[in-house]
Every structure is written in structure tokens, then in C-alpha cells.
Amino acid sequence: MVWAACLPDWQPYAASRRTILTAAGERERYLYFVTEGIQRVFYLSEDGAREATLVFTYAPSVSGVANAFLSQQPSRFYLETITASQFIRISYEQFI
């Protein structure tokens, strides 16, 4: 029953391919549940010359930079869509 009460707080969201949803240095404002598409969380080397992917997410799964979302501190990572993606998402303010 608690889950049913929370459902109205989750809102549909769509992003085209290669969209940066969260950039390093930004606060993660949303937690996403993937309904379609593929995303990745990655970071850049110190000199910015190389990328390293930490995780891929796809339906049905949760996506986002969880530690930055929960702490509301600037993210060390990027969240990017690889393909056009569909989500439901919840803001930090609605989550707490």
C-alpha cells in the first residue's frame, strides 16, 4: 500500500539519445525508473582525455547517480542516455 501512495509522485520523462541527464559537478535532482532505452553512468579522467563507464542501465531498472541523489552533493559522474529513453522519475523533494 505504501508503494501505491507514492506512485503519483513519479512523473513520465523522455530524453533523446546522447542526452546528459546529470553532469559532473551538478546535484542529482531525480531518481529514474527506466521503462525504455539504455543509459550509462561514466566519468572523465583527470585530464579529460578518456571516459570510463561504470554502469549501464536499461528497462526495467533504476537509474541515476544514487549517491549524489541521496546526499544532494555535486555528482562526480555523468548520467547519459545512449538511446532514446523513457522513464518515470521522482525529484529529491518528492522522494524525501
Tab-separated table of N, CA and C in Angstrom:
chain	number	residue	atom	x	y	z
A	1	MET	N	0.798	-1.195	0.000
A	1	MET	CA	0.000	0.000	0.000
A	1	MET	C	0.844	1.265	0.000
A	2	VAL	N	2.007	1.255	0.641
A	2	VAL	CA	2.872	2.429	0.654
A	2	VAL	C	3.300	2.761	-0.769
A	3	TRP	N	3.646	1.739	-1.565
A	3	TRP	CA	4.059	1.957	-2.951
A	3	TRP	C	2.950	2.652	-3.741
A	4	ALA	N	1.720	2.226	-3.585
A	4	ALA	CA	0.595	2.840	-4.301
A	4	ALA	C	0.446	4.312	-3.928
A	5	ALA	N	0.704	4.659	-2.687
A	5	ALA	CA	0.609	6.053	-2.253
A	5	ALA	C	1.705	6.915	-2.869
A	6	CYS	N	2.840	6.316	-3.198
A	6	CYS	CA	3.971	7.056	-3.776
A	6	CYS	C	3.873	7.219	-5.287
A	7	LEU	N	3.100	6.393	-5.948
A	7	LEU	CA	3.045	6.417	-7.415
A	7	LEU	C	2.731	7.779	-8.019
A	8	PRO	N	1.815	8.570	-7.466
A	8	PRO	CA	1.535	9.868	-8.083
A	8	PRO	C	2.743	10.808	-8.127
A	9	ASP	N	3.737	10.587	-7.275
A	9	ASP	CA	4.928	11.438	-7.262
A	9	ASP	C	5.887	11.137	-8.411
A	10	TRP	N	5.761	9.988	-9.037
A	10	TRP	CA	6.613	9.604	-10.163
A	10	TRP	C	5.996	10.154	-11.446
A	11	GLN	N	6.784	10.898	-12.205
A	11	GLN	CA	6.291	11.562	-13.410
A	11	GLN	C	6.983	11.010	-14.653
A	12	PRO	N	6.258	10.873	-15.763
A	12	PRO	CA	6.872	10.420	-17.013
A	12	PRO	C	7.902	11.438	-17.502
A	13	TYR	N	8.952	10.927	-18.123
A	13	TYR	CA	10.000	11.790	-18.675
A	13	TYR	C	10.626	11.072	-19.862
A	14	ALA	N	10.920	11.815	-20.909
A	14	ALA	CA	11.552	11.246	-22.102
A	14	ALA	C	12.805	12.048	-22.424
A	15	ALA	N	13.815	11.362	-22.943
A	15	ALA	CA	15.055	12.022	-23.356
A	15	ALA	C	15.538	11.390	-24.653
A	16	SER	N	16.043	12.210	-25.550
A	16	SER	CA	16.585	11.689	-26.804
A	16	SER	C	17.962	11.079	-26.554
A	17	ARG	N	18.478	10.399	-27.553
A	17	ARG	CA	19.776	9.729	-27.391
A	17	ARG	C	20.880	10.759	-27.167
A	18	ARG	N	21.884	10.335	-26.405
A	18	ARG	CA	23.063	11.139	-26.088
A	18	ARG	C	22.725	12.429	-25.333
A	19	THR	N	21.721	12.339	-24.467
A	19	THR	CA	21.360	13.461	-23.596
A	19	THR	C	22.052	13.285	-22.251
A	20	ILE	N	22.723	14.315	-21.784
A	20	ILE	CA	23.313	14.285	-20.445
A	20	ILE	C	22.211	14.661	-19.457
A	21	LEU	N	21.806	13.711	-18.644
A	21	LEU	CA	20.772	13.957	-17.636
A	21	LEU	C	21.367	14.563	-16.372
A	22	THR	N	22.571	14.152	-16.042
A	22	THR	CA	23.301	14.689	-14.896
A	22	THR	C	24.745	14.879	-15.324
A	23	ALA	N	25.314	16.030	-15.042
A	23	ALA	CA	26.721	16.292	-15.366
A	23	ALA	C	27.541	16.296	-14.080
A	24	ALA	N	28.811	15.947	-14.205
A	24	ALA	CA	29.712	16.018	-13.056
A	24	ALA	C	29.702	17.450	-12.531
A	25	GLY	N	29.651	17.578	-11.217
A	25	GLY	CA	29.605	18.890	-10.590
A	25	GLY	C	28.196	19.387	-10.324
A	26	GLU	N	27.191	18.716	-10.901
A	26	GLU	CA	25.793	19.086	-10.670
A	26	GLU	C	25.190	18.210	-9.582
A	27	ARG	N	24.165	18.736	-8.952
A	27	ARG	CA	23.389	17.970	-7.985
A	27	ARG	C	22.460	17.037	-8.762
A	28	GLU	N	22.336	15.799	-8.324
A	28	GLU	CA	21.396	14.850	-8.951
A	28	GLU	C	20.014	15.156	-8.412
A	29	ARG	N	19.160	15.711	-9.245
A	29	ARG	CA	17.839	16.158	-8.800
A	29	ARG	C	16.787	15.072	-8.867
A	30	TYR	N	17.018	14.013	-9.659
A	30	TYR	CA	15.995	12.991	-9.883
A	30	TYR	C	16.552	11.584	-9.718
A	31	LEU	N	15.666	10.695	-9.342
A	31	LEU	CA	15.896	9.261	-9.392
A	31	LEU	C	14.973	8.752	-10.489
A	32	TYR	N	15.494	7.907	-11.369
A	32	TYR	CA	14.757	7.464	-12.551
A	32	TYR	C	14.449	5.976	-12.471
A	33	PHE	N	13.302	5.596	-13.003
A	33	PHE	CA	12.996	4.200	-13.270
A	33	PHE	C	12.871	4.090	-14.777
A	34	VAL	N	13.715	3.265	-15.375
A	34	VAL	CA	13.793	3.149	-16.832
A	34	VAL	C	12.670	2.253	-17.345
A	35	THR	N	11.903	2.760	-18.300
A	35	THR	CA	10.872	1.947	-18.951
A	35	THR	C	11.247	1.614	-20.390
A	36	GLU	N	12.199	2.367	-20.954
A	36	GLU	CA	12.662	2.097	-22.315
A	36	GLU	C	14.007	2.787	-22.528
A	37	GLY	N	14.910	2.108	-23.241
A	37	GLY	CA	16.188	2.722	-23.592
A	37	GLY	C	17.350	2.203	-22.772
A	38	ILE	N	18.530	2.739	-23.103
A	38	ILE	CA	19.781	2.357	-22.441
A	38	ILE	C	20.504	3.636	-22.036
A	39	GLN	N	21.064	3.622	-20.827
A	39	GLN	CA	21.805	4.755	-20.297
A	39	GLN	C	23.131	4.266	-19.734
A	40	ARG	N	24.002	5.210	-19.430
A	40	ARG	CA	25.256	4.853	-18.769
A	40	ARG	C	25.642	5.925	-17.770
A	41	VAL	N	26.366	5.515	-16.741
A	41	VAL	CA	26.998	6.418	-15.792
A	41	VAL	C	28.489	6.326	-16.080
A	42	PHE	N	29.131	7.483	-16.262
A	42	PHE	CA	30.555	7.483	-16.594
A	42	PHE	C	31.255	8.665	-15.938
A	43	TYR	N	32.586	8.628	-15.983
A	43	TYR	CA	33.381	9.758	-15.507
A	43	TYR	C	34.514	9.992	-16.487
A	44	LEU	N	35.116	11.170	-16.388
A	44	LEU	CA	36.243	11.536	-17.234
A	44	LEU	C	37.534	11.416	-16.440
A	45	SER	N	38.619	11.072	-17.133
A	45	SER	CA	39.928	11.058	-16.489
A	45	SER	C	40.267	12.482	-16.043
A	46	GLU	N	41.243	12.615	-15.166
A	46	GLU	CA	41.591	13.933	-14.633
A	46	GLU	C	41.928	14.936	-15.721
A	47	ASP	N	42.562	14.475	-16.792
A	47	ASP	CA	42.904	15.392	-17.888
A	47	ASP	C	41.767	15.547	-18.893
A	48	GLY	N	40.667	14.811	-18.668
A	48	GLY	CA	39.500	14.908	-19.540
A	48	GLY	C	39.644	14.205	-20.871
A	49	ALA	N	40.727	13.460	-21.048
A	49	ALA	CA	41.005	12.828	-22.340
A	49	ALA	C	40.292	11.491	-22.523
A	50	ARG	N	39.939	10.819	-21.416
A	50	ARG	CA	39.320	9.492	-21.530
A	50	ARG	C	38.063	9.409	-20.682
A	51	GLU	N	37.137	8.573	-21.148
A	51	GLU	CA	35.911	8.284	-20.412
A	51	GLU	C	35.978	6.860	-19.885
A	52	ALA	N	35.415	6.648	-18.723
A	52	ALA	CA	35.293	5.301	-18.169
A	52	ALA	C	33.845	5.101	-17.736
A	53	THR	N	33.211	4.070	-18.278
A	53	THR	CA	31.820	3.773	-17.947
A	53	THR	C	31.771	2.879	-16.717
A	54	LEU	N	30.963	3.269	-15.745
A	54	LEU	CA	30.811	2.495	-14.514
A	54	LEU	C	29.689	1.483	-14.615
A	55	VAL	N	28.566	1.884	-15.224
A	55	VAL	CA	27.395	1.013	-15.260
A	55	VAL	C	26.505	1.407	-16.431
A	56	PHE	N	25.828	0.404	-16.982
A	56	PHE	CA	24.775	0.620	-17.967
A	56	PHE	C	23.449	0.324	-17.282
A	57	THR	N	22.415	1.088	-17.607
A	57	THR	CA	21.080	0.804	-17.086
A	57	THR	C	20.113	0.686	-18.251
A	58	TYR	N	19.081	-0.104	-18.047
A	58	TYR	CA	18.084	-0.360	-19.088
A	58	TYR	C	16.834	-0.882	-18.397
A	59	ALA	N	15.739	-0.925	-19.142
A	59	ALA	CA	14.449	-1.349	-18.575
A	59	ALA	C	14.472	-2.825	-18.194
A	60	PRO	N	13.849	-3.188	-17.129
A	60	PRO	CA	13.284	-2.367	-16.062
A	60	PRO	C	14.304	-2.219	-14.938
A	61	SER	N	14.797	-1.026	-14.726
A	61	SER	CA	15.760	-0.818	-13.641
A	61	SER	C	15.737	0.632	-13.181
A	62	VAL	N	16.364	0.859	-12.047
A	62	VAL	CA	16.525	2.201	-11.501
A	62	VAL	C	17.786	2.796	-12.104
A	63	SER	N	17.759	4.092	-12.372
A	63	SER	CA	18.911	4.779	-12.940
A	63	SER	C	19.093	6.113	-12.237
A	64	GLY	N	20.298	6.628	-12.317
A	64	GLY	CA	20.646	7.903	-11.697
A	64	GLY	C	21.963	7.749	-10.968
A	65	VAL	N	22.484	8.846	-10.478
A	65	VAL	CA	23.704	8.808	-9.673
A	65	VAL	C	23.235	8.796	-8.222
A	66	ALA	N	23.055	7.584	-7.697
A	66	ALA	CA	22.362	7.397	-6.416
A	66	ALA	C	23.029	8.132	-5.261
A	67	ASN	N	24.357	8.067	-5.149
A	67	ASN	CA	24.998	8.723	-4.007
A	67	ASN	C	24.820	10.238	-4.071
A	68	ALA	N	24.867	10.820	-5.261
A	68	ALA	CA	24.657	12.265	-5.401
A	68	ALA	C	23.194	12.626	-5.144
A	69	PHE	N	22.280	11.741	-5.538
A	69	PHE	CA	20.855	11.978	-5.283
A	69	PHE	C	20.575	11.967	-3.785
A	70	LEU	N	21.048	10.961	-3.089
A	70	LEU	CA	20.749	10.819	-1.662
A	70	LEU	C	21.458	11.859	-0.804
A	71	SER	N	22.681	12.230	-1.175
A	71	SER	CA	23.444	13.209	-0.388
A	71	SER	C	23.174	14.649	-0.806
A	72	GLN	N	22.641	14.830	-2.023
A	72	GLN	CA	22.435	16.156	-2.608
A	72	GLN	C	23.736	16.953	-2.673
A	73	GLN	N	24.832	16.234	-2.855
A	73	GLN	CA	26.140	16.834	-3.098
A	73	GLN	C	26.425	16.766	-4.592
A	74	PRO	N	27.328	17.602	-5.103
A	74	PRO	CA	27.644	17.549	-6.535
A	74	PRO	C	28.105	16.151	-6.958
A	75	SER	N	27.630	15.737	-8.108
A	75	SER	CA	27.968	14.416	-8.637
A	75	SER	C	29.407	14.388	-9.138
A	76	ARG	N	30.052	13.258	-8.985
A	76	ARG	CA	31.370	13.034	-9.587
A	76	ARG	C	31.222	12.419	-10.970
A	77	PHE	N	29.991	12.037	-11.317
A	77	PHE	CA	29.752	11.263	-12.528
A	77	PHE	C	28.734	11.939	-13.440
A	78	TYR	N	28.711	11.459	-14.673
A	78	TYR	CA	27.728	11.868	-15.665
A	78	TYR	C	26.714	10.743	-15.837
A	79	LEU	N	25.471	11.108	-16.082
A	79	LEU	CA	24.434	10.157	-16.485
A	79	LEU	C	23.993	10.569	-17.877
A	80	GLU	N	24.144	9.656	-18.834
A	80	GLU	CA	23.860	9.961	-20.238
A	80	GLU	C	22.975	8.883	-20.845
A	81	THR	N	22.037	9.295	-21.687
A	81	THR	CA	21.260	8.319	-22.447
A	81	THR	C	22.091	7.882	-23.647
A	82	ILE	N	22.114	6.599	-23.913
A	82	ILE	CA	22.786	6.071	-25.104
A	82	ILE	C	21.786	5.999	-26.247
A	83	THR	N	20.566	5.613	-25.918
A	83	THR	CA	19.474	5.570	-26.896
A	83	THR	C	18.357	6.486	-26.393
A	84	ALA	N	17.408	6.776	-27.261
A	84	ALA	CA	16.215	7.486	-26.798
A	84	ALA	C	15.643	6.693	-25.626
A	85	SER	N	15.240	7.390	-24.590
A	85	SER	CA	14.854	6.708	-23.353
A	85	SER	C	13.562	7.272	-22.777
A	86	GLN	N	12.815	6.389	-22.132
A	86	GLN	CA	11.589	6.746	-21.426
A	86	GLN	C	11.769	6.350	-19.960
A	87	PHE	N	11.298	7.200	-19.090
A	87	PHE	CA	11.433	6.971	-17.655
A	87	PHE	C	10.147	7.368	-16.949
A	88	ILE	N	10.068	6.963	-15.696
A	88	ILE	CA	9.296	7.709	-14.719
A	88	ILE	C	10.342	8.176	-13.722
A	89	ARG	N	10.181	9.371	-13.205
A	89	ARG	CA	11.196	9.921	-12.307
A	89	ARG	C	10.539	10.625	-11.140
A	90	ILE	N	11.315	10.730	-10.073
A	90	ILE	CA	10.856	11.422	-8.874
A	90	ILE	C	11.945	12.398	-8.452
A	91	SER	N	11.544	13.584	-8.054
A	91	SER	CA	12.516	14.580	-7.599
A	91	SER	C	12.934	14.268	-6.161
A	92	TYR	N	14.058	14.820	-5.770
A	92	TYR	CA	14.534	14.634	-4.407
A	92	TYR	C	13.508	15.160	-3.404
A	93	GLU	N	12.930	16.320	-3.697
A	93	GLU	CA	11.956	16.923	-2.790
A	93	GLU	C	10.733	16.026	-2.605
A	94	GLN	N	10.299	15.371	-3.654
A	94	GLN	CA	9.157	14.461	-3.539
A	94	GLN	C	9.563	13.144	-2.879
A	95	PHE	N	10.801	12.746	-3.086
A	95	PHE	CA	11.308	11.485	-2.549
A	95	PHE	C	11.392	11.521	-1.027
A	96	ILE	N	11.868	12.655	-0.495
A	96	ILE	CA	12.031	12.746	0.954
A	96	ILE	C	10.690	13.006	1.565
